[in-house]
Structure formats: C-alpha cells, structure tokens
Coordinates of C-alpha atoms and ligand atoms in Angstrom, one line a residue:
X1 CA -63.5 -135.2 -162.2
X2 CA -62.3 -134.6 -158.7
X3 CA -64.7 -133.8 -156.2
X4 CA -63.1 -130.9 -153.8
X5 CA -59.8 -129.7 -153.7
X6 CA -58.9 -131.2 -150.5
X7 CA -57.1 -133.8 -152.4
X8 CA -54.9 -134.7 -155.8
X9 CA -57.1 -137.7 -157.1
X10 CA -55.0 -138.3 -160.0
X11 CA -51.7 -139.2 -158.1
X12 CA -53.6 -140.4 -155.2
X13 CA -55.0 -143.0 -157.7
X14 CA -52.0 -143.7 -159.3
X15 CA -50.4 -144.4 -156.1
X16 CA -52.5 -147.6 -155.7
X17 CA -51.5 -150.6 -158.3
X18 CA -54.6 -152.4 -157.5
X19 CA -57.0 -149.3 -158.6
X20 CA -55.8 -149.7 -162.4
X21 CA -57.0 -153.2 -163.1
X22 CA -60.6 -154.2 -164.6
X23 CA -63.0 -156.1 -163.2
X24 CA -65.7 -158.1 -165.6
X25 CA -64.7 -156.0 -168.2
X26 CA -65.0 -152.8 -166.2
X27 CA -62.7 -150.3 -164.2
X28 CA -62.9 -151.4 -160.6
X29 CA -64.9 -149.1 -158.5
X30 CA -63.7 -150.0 -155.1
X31 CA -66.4 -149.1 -152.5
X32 CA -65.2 -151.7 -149.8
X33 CA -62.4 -150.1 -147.6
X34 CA -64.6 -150.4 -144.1
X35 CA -63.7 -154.2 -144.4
X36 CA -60.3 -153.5 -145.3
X37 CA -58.8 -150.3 -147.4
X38 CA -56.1 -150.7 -150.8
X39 CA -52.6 -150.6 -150.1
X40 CA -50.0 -148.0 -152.1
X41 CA -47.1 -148.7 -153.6
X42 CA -44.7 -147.9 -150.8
X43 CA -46.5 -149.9 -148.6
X44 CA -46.0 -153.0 -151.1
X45 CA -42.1 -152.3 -151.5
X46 CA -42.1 -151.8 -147.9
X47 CA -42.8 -155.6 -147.1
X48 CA -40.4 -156.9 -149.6
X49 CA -38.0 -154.4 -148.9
X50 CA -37.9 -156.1 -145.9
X51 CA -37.5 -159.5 -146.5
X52 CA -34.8 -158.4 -149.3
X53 CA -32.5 -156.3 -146.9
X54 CA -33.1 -156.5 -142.9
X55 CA -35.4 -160.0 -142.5
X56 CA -34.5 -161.2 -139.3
X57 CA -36.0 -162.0 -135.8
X58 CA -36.4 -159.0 -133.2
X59 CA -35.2 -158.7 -129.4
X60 CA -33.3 -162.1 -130.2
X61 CA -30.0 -161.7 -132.2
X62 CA -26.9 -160.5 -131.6
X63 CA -26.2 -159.9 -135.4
X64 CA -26.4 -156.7 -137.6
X65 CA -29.7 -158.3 -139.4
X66 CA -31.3 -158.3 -135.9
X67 CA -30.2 -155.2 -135.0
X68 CA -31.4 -153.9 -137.6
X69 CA -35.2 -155.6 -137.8
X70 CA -35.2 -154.6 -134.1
X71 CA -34.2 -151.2 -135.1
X72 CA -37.0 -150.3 -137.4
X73 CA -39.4 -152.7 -135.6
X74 CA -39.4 -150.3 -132.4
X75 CA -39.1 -147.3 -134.7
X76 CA -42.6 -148.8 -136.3
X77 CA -44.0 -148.8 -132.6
X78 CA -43.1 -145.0 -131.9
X79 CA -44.4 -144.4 -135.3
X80 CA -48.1 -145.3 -134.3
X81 CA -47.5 -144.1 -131.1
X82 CA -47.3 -140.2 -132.8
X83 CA -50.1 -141.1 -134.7
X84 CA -52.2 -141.4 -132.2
X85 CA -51.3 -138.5 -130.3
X86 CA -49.6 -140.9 -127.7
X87 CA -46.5 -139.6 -125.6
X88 CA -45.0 -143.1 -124.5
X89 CA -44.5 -145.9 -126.9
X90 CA -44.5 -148.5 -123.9
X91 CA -48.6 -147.8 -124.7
X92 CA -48.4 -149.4 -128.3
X93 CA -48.7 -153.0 -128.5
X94 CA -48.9 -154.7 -131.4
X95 CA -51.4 -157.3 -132.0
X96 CA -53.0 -159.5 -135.1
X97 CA -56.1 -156.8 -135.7
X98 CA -58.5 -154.7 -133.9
X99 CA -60.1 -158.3 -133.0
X100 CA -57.0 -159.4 -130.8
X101 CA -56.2 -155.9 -129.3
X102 CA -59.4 -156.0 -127.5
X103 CA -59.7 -159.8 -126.7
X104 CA -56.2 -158.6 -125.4
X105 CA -57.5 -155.8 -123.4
X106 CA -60.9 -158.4 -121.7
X107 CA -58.1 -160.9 -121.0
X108 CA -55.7 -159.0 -119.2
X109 CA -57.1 -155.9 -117.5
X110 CA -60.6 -157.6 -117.1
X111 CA -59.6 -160.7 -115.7
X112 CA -57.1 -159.1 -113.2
X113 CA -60.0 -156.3 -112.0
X114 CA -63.8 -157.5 -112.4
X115 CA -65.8 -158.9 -110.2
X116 CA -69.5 -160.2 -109.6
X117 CA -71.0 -156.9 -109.1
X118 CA -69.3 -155.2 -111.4
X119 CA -70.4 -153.3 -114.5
X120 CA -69.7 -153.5 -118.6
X121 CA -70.9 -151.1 -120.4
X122 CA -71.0 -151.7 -124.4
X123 CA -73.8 -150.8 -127.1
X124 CA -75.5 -153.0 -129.5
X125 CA -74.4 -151.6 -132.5
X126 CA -70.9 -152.6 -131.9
X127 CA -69.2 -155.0 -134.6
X128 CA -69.1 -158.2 -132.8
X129 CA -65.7 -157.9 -132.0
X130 CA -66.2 -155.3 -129.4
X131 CA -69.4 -157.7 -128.0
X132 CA -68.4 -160.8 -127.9
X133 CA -64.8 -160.2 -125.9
X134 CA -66.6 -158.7 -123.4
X135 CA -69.8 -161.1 -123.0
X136 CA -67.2 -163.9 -122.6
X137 CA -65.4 -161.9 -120.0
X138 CA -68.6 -161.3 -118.5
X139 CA -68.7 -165.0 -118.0
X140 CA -65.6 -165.6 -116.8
X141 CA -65.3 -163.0 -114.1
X142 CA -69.3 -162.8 -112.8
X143 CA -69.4 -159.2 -113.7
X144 CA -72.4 -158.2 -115.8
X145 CA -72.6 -157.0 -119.0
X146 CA -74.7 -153.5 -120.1
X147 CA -76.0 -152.9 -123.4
X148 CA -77.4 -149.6 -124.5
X149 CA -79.7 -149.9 -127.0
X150 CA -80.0 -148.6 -131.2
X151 CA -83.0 -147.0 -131.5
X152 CA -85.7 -148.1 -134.5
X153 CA -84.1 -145.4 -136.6
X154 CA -80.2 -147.3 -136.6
X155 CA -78.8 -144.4 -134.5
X156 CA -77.9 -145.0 -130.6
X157 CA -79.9 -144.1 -127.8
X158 CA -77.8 -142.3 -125.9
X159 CA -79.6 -141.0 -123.2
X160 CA -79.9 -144.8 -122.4
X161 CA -76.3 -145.4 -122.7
X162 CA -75.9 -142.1 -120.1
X163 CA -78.5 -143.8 -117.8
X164 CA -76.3 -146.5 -117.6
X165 CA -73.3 -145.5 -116.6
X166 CA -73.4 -145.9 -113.2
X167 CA -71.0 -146.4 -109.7
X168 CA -71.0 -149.8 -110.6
X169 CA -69.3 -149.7 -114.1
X170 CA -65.9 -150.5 -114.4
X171 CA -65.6 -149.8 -118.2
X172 CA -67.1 -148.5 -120.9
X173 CA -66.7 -150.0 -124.2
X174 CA -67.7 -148.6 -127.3
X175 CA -67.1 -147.8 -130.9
X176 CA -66.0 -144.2 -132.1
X177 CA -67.7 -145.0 -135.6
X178 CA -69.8 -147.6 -136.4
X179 CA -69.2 -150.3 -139.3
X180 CA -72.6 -150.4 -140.4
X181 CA -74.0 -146.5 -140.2
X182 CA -70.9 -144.4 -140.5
X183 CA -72.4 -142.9 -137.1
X184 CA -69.5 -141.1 -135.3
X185 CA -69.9 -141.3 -131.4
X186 CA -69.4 -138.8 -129.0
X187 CA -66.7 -140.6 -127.3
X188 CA -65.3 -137.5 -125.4
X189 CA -68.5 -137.1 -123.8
X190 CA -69.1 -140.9 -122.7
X191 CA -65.3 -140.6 -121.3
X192 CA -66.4 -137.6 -119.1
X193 CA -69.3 -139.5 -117.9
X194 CA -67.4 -143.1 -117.2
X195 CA -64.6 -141.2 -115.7
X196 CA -66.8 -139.1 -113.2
X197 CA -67.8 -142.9 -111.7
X198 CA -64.5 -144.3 -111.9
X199 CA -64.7 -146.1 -114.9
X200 CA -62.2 -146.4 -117.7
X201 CA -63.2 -146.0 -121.8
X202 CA -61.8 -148.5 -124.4
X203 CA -62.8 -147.1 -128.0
X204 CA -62.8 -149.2 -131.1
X205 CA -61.0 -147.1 -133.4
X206 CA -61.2 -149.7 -136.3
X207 CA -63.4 -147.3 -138.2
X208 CA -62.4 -144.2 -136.8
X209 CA -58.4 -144.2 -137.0
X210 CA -58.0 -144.6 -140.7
X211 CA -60.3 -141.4 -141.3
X212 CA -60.5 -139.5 -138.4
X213 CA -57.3 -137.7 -137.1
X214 CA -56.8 -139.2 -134.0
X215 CA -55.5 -137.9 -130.5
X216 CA -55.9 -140.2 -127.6
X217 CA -54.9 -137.3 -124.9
X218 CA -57.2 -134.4 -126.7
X219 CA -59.9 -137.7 -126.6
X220 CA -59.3 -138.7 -122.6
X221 CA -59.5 -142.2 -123.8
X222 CA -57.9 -144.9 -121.4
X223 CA -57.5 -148.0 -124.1
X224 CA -57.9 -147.9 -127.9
X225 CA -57.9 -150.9 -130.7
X226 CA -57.1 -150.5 -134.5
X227 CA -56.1 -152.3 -137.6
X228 CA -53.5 -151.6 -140.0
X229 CA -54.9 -153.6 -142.6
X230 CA -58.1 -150.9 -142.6
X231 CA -55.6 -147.9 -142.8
X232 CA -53.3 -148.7 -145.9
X233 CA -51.3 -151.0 -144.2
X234 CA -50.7 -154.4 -144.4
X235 CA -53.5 -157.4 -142.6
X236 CA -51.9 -159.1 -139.8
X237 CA -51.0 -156.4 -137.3
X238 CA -53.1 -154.4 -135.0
X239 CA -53.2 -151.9 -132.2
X240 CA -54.0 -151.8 -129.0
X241 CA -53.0 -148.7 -127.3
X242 CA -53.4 -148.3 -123.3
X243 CA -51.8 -145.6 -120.9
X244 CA -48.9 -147.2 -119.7
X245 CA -49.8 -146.8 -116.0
X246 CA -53.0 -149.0 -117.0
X247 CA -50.7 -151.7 -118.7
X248 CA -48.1 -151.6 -115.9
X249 CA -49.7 -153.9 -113.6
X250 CA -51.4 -156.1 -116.3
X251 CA -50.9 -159.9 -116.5
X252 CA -49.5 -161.7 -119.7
X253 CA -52.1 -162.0 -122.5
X254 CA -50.5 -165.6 -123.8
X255 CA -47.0 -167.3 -122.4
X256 CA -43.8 -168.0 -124.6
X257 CA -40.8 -166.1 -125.8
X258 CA -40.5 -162.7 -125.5
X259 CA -42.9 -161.6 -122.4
X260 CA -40.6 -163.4 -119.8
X261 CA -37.9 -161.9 -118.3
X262 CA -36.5 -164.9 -116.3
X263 CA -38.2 -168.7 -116.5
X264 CA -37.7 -171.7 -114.2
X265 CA -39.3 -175.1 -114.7
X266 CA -42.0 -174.0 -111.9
X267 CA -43.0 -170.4 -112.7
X268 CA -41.8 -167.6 -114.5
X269 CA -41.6 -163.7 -114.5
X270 CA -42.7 -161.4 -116.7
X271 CA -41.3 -159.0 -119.3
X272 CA -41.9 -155.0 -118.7
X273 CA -44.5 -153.5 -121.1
X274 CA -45.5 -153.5 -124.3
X275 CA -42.9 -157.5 -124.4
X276 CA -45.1 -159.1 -121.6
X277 CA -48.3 -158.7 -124.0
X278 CA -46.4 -160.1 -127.5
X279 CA -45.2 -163.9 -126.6
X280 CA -43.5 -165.3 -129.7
X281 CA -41.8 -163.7 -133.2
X282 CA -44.3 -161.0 -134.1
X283 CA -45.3 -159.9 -137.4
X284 CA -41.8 -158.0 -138.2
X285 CA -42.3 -157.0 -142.1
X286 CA -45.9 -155.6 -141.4
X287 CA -45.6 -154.1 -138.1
X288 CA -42.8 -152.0 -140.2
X289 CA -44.1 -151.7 -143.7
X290 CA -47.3 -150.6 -141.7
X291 CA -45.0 -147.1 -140.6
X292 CA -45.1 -146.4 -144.7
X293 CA -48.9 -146.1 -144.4
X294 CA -49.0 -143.7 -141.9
X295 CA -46.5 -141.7 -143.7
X296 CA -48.3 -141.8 -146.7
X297 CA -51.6 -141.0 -144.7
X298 CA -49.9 -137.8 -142.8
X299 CA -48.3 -136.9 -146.1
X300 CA -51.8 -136.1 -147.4
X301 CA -53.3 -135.1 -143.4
X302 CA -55.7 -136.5 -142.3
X303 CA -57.6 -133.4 -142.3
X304 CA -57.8 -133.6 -145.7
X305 CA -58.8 -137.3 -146.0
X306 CA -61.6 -136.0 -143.6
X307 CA -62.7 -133.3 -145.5
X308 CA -62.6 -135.0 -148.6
X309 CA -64.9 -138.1 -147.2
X310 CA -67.4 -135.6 -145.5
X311 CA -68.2 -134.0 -149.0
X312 CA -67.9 -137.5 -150.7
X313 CA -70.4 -138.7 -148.5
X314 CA -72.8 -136.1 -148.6
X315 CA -72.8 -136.4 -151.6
X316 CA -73.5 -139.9 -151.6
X317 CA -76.4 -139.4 -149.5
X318 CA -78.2 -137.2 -151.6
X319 CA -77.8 -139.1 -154.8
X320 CA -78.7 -142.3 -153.2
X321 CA -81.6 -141.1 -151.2
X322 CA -83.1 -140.0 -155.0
X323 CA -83.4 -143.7 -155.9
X324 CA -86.6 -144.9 -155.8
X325 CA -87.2 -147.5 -153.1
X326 CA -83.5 -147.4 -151.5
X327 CA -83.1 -146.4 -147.9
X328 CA -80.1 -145.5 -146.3
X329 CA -79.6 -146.6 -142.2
X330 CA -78.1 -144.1 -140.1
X331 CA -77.2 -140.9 -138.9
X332 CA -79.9 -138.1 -139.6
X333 CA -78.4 -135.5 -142.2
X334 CA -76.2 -133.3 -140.3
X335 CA -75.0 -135.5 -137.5
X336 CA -71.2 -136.5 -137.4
X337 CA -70.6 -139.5 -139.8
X338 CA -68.0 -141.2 -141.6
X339 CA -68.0 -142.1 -145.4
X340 CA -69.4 -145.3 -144.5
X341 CA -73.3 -145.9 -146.1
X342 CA -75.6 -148.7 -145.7
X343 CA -78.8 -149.3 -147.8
X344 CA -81.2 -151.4 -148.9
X345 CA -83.2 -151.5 -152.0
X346 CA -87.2 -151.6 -151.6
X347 CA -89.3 -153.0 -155.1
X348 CA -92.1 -151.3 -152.9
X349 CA -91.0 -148.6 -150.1
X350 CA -94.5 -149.6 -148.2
X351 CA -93.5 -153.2 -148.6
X352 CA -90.5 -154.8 -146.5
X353 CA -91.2 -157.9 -148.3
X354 CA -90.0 -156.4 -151.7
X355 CA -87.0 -156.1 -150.2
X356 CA -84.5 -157.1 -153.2
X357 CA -81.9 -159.0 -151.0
X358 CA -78.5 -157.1 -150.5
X359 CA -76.6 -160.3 -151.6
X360 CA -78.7 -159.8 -155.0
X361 CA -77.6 -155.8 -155.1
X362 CA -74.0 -157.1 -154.4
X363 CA -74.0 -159.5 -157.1
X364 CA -75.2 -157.1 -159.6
X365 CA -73.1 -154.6 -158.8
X366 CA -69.9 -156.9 -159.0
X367 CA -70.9 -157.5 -162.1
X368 CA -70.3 -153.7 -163.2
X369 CA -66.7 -154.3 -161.3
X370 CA -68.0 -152.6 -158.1
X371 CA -67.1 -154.4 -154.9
X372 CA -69.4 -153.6 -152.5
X373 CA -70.1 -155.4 -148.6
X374 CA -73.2 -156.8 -148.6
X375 CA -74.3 -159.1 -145.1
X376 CA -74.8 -158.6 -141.4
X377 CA -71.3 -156.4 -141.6
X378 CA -70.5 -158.4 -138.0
X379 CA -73.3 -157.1 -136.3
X380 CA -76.0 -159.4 -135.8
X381 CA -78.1 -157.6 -133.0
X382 CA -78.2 -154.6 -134.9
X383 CA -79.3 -156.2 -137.9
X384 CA -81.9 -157.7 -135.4
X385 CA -83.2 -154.3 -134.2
X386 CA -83.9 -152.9 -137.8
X387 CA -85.6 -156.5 -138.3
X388 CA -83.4 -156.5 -141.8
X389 CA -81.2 -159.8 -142.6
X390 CA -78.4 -157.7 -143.8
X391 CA -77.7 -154.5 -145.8
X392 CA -75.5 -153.6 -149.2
X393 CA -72.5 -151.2 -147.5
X394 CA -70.4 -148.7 -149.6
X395 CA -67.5 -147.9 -148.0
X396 CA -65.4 -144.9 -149.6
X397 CA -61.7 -143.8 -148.7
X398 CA -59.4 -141.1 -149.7
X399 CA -58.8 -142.9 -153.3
X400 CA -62.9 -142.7 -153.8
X401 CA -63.8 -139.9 -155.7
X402 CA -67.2 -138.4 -157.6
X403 CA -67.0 -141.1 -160.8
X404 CA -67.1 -144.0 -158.3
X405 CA -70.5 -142.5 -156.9
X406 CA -71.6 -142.0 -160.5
X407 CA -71.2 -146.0 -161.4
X408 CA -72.6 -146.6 -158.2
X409 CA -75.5 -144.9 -158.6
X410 CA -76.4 -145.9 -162.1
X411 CA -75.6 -149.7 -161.2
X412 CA -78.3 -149.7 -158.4
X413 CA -80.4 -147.7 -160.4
X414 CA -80.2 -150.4 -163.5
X415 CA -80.4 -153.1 -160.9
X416 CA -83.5 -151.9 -159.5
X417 CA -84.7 -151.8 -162.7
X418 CA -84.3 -155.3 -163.6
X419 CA -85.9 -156.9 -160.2
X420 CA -89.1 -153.9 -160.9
X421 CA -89.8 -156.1 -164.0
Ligands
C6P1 N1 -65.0 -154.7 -139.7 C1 -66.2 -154.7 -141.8 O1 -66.3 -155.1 -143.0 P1 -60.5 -156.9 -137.5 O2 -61.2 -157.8 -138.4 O3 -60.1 -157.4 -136.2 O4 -59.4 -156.2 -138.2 O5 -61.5 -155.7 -137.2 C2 -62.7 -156.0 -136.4 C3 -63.6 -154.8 -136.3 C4 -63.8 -154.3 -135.1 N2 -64.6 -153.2 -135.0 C5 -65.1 -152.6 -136.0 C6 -66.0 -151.3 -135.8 C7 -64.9 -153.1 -137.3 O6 -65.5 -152.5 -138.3 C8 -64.2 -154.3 -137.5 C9 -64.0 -154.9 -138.8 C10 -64.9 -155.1 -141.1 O7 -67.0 -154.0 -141.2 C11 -64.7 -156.6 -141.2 S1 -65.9 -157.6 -140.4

C-alpha cells in the first residue's frame, strides 16, 4: 500500500534491481540508505555503458574516445553544479566521498588561512568525518578548535553554538542533518551569524543532499561536501562544492597529473580550478554515471522525495514510540527532521541496564531480511553524551514505503519479545 501520493511506489520499486531479491527467506526490507542509498537501473547501465562505448582517460587524449569521456565527464560536473543551485561549475570538484571533500577543504583553505589565535567552530554531533579533519587541522595550524555541545536530550544546544561564534572564528563547520537523529540544522541561520564576524560556513550535506532540495545561493553557504554513493549514485565520487572566488587562491590538495599547468624538476605551477584540486585519472565512469542519479532524483523532485519521507517518518515515529521499552533519540515531534530514526530497545524503560544491545536488534532483524545500522553511526562523542554504546538506525529513502514500517515494527516487536523471556 503506498503511503501518500507524493510518489509511484510501484515503478519506483521496480526501478531498483536490488529491491526484488530475498533475504533469509524474506523480501528485503531495506532501512539502511543513511550509510549508503540503492542504485536504479539507469544508474547500473550508466557505468557499463561507459566502459562499453566512451572508456577513456579525461583532459589527456587527443582521440575521439577522450574526447568524448572528457565530454560527458565535464557535462557530469555542470550537472551537480545545477543541482545544487550553483551558477559556476569551476565550484564542483570531484572527490572520493563526503570524507575527502572536507579533508580537501582543512587541507587547502585551512592550511593557507589559520593561524594560532584563530577559531573552528564545529558541533559534537557531527559524523566524525566533519571532526576529525578539523581537530587535525587544528593541530597543524595552532588555531583552536570549538565544539558546541548536544544537549542530554540528543538535540544541539544552539544557543551554545550562537555563543560561540565569535570575532575570532574563521569557520564554521557543521552538518545540515545529522547521521544519527535525522535532526535538520538551521544552517541559514548559523551562516548569518558566522558571516556577521567574518567567518565562512562549510555544511556537510552528506545527509541533507540526497533528501533535501538543495540551493547553495538561497542557503548563503560558502563550502559544501556530499556523496554520490548516498544519493543513488555510484561509491567512489564525492562533492565538494566552494564559491569559486574562495577556491581561486587555494593551494593544491595532493601533487601529480592534472593540477599542474607547467612542471620543472625544481618546482611547479598550478592548474586553474576545479584541475589544481584532482591530481591523477579521476573516477571517470562514476563521476558520469553519477549525472543518471540526479536525473532520476529530479525526475521524481525532490520535493516530492521530501514530502514523501516527512510523512514516512512521522509515521515511523509514532508506531515506534508505541513499542514498549524503545526510545527514539532526537528531534522533539514537530522540529525539522529527515527520515533518519535512531532507537534503542529497553527490557525495562527505568532500567538502562536492560538495554538489549542494538547489535542484538540488528541481528534479529537481519534475520527477517531487514538491514538495519546498528553501532556508533561514526559518532563517538555523541554516543558519549547519551552515555549509550551505540543505537539500532532505520534509515528510509524514497523507495521506503508503509509495508517496510509494518515488518519493521512487528520484527522489533517479536524481538523484544524474545529477550522479555
Ligand atoms: N555516514 C552512516 O552510516 P562518506 O563515508 O565519506 O561517504 O561520508 C561520510 C559522512 C559524513 N557526514 C555525515 C553526516 C555522514 O553521515 C557520513 C557517512 C554513513 O551514517 C557512513 S559512516
């Protein structure tokens, strides 16, 4: 039965070869697209199409082949350029995953600006992908690093992430959704407030891009990461989008082919933008098969996905906040989420010691062919604040729909009934 109207399940479903196939003897109930989403069809035939008609290295040949790759290779970049809202492809550069695009970003514009006295501004409920880049940078430049705090209830304090944003911070660096909660940040705010000191905002869009339509100018961001492999597209190529005038003066990320534009056996020069940020052969096939996943994501709008996930997860919401013992972390009802929902099963609600342990939940619930996240989801210090060792995560994406919630729900509710006894 399809939930709302928003979208056509049926074909939707259809559309994704992996959906149709069993799982211990049961249909598999995919709940896991916040660690990385299904692919359609077209995005499969994409990558061999690729290596069956135009596979060839980019910016290099003189042959049709080349031309060719190169062709639909910068065609791919002005692609996710427009769906991001972004004017200038020179913005888009293409990197591994979310992970590399900001290690990109702390190696290059943080290296050439900070210094001891200057200010980083993150949060700790940010994946450690958007942590750890900038702790290291931290170290390697002197400049100190801020952390505004989650409060007991998994949401962040943001009062305390105003208060400290200061004439000292040089960037602010933050997640639009998180990984764990589903919370959706009110990045447009935080970019007023870093902007009004001087500051730029970098926004990891992992969890927000493939859900949330996206416009980097209507947002006032300065620098955003994402990964394909989240959105329908292939694993192996990222995003990292920055306004151009920010990239301009930027340092190389690594050295080799590509980002030089003249070499002696001394020194070198380097490449203009987006080239002087991607040494060596790129990731051709995905960079271009991932152009069939935006399509297919605008094809459907991603109004629509949005719709369709708000409802799914309300929905979730209530029907897992009726099982005995389970509590959900995150948003309060009402605030701006994603479909993203962590739990955790209590024997005993008054007891955090009858905690049945989410790598237990996950297991059972494989076993009914759902494939669930269960574990610290990448972020360690939030996991430390709600003094829990990990939670069981349900991630749900346009191809989700009401019957995936029901086997959810009866799963945890059969597994709760087997640890009760
Ligand atoms: N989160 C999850 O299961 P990569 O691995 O580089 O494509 O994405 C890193 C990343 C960065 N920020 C956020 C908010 C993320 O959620 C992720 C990836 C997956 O939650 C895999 S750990």
């Amino acid at each position: 039965m399809a939930l709302t109207r928003a979208l056509d399940m049926e074909r939707i479903r259809s559309e994704f070869p992996i959906l149709g196939r069993q799982v211990h003897g049961h249909r598999l109930v995919y709940l896991d697209s916040a660690a990385t989403s299904q692919k359609p069809r077209s995005v499969i035939d994409a990558v061999s199409r690729y290596y069956e008609d135009i596979n060839s290295n980019v910016h290099r040949g003189v042959h049709y082949l080349a031309d060719q790759a190169t062709e639909a290779y910068e065609n791919a970049r002005a692609r996710v350029a427009r769906f991001i809202g972004a004017d200038d492809p020179r913005g888009i550069v293409y990197t591994r995953n979310t992970t590399e695009a900001i290690n990109l970003f702390a190696r290059t514009w943080g290296v050439a600006t900070l210094k001891p006295g200057d200010e980083i501004v993150t949060t700790e409920i940010e994946h450690h992908s958007n942590l750890v880049p900038w702790q290291m940078l931290a170290a390697l430049t002197g400049a100190t690093l801020r952390v505004a705090p989650v409060r007991p209830d998994a949401t962040l304090d943001l009062d305390a992430l105003r208060g400290l944003i200061s004439p000292r911070t040089r960037l602010v660096a933050m997640s639009h959704c998180s990984n764990v909660t589903g919370a959706i940040h009110p990045i447009e705010e935080i970019g007023r407030l870093a902007h009004a000191v001087g500051a730029l905002l970098f926004v990891d869009a992992a969890q927000s891009a493939p859900h949330i339509p996206l416009d980097v100018k209507a947002l006032d961001v300065d620098a955003i990461a994402f990964s394909s492999h989240k959105m329908l597209g292939p694993t192996g190529i990222g995003i990292l989008w920055a306004k151009p005038e920010i990239l301009e003066p930027l340092p190389p990320f690594m050295g080799g082919g590509s980002m030089i534009r003249e070499v002696w056996t001394d020194h070198a020069t380097w490449a203009d933008i987006p080239a002087r940020f991607e040494a060596g052969t790129p990731n051709i096939a995905d960079a271009i098969a991932f152009v069939e996943a935006l399509d297919y994501l605008d094809g459907i709008g991603m109004n629509a996905i949005r719709e369709h996930e708000t409802t799914l997860a309300g929905e979730a919401l209530a029907r897992l906040g009726e099982i005995p013992g389970l509590r959900i972390y995150g948003p309060p009802t009402g605030a701006p989420r994603s479909a993203v929902v962590s739990f955790n099963l209590f024997i005993d609600p008054a007891d955090p010691d009858s905690l049945v342990h989410p790598h237990d939940v996950g297991t059972v619930l494989d076993a009914a062919g759902i494939a669930v996240r269960a574990g610290h989801h990448c972020c360690n210090p939030l996991m430390r604040k709600l003094d829990i060792p990990a939670t069981v995560r349900a991630s749900f994406y346009l191809y989700n729909d009401i019957d995936d919630l029901d086997t959810l729900v009866t799963a945890l509710r059969n597994c709760r009934e087997m640890f009760d006894r």
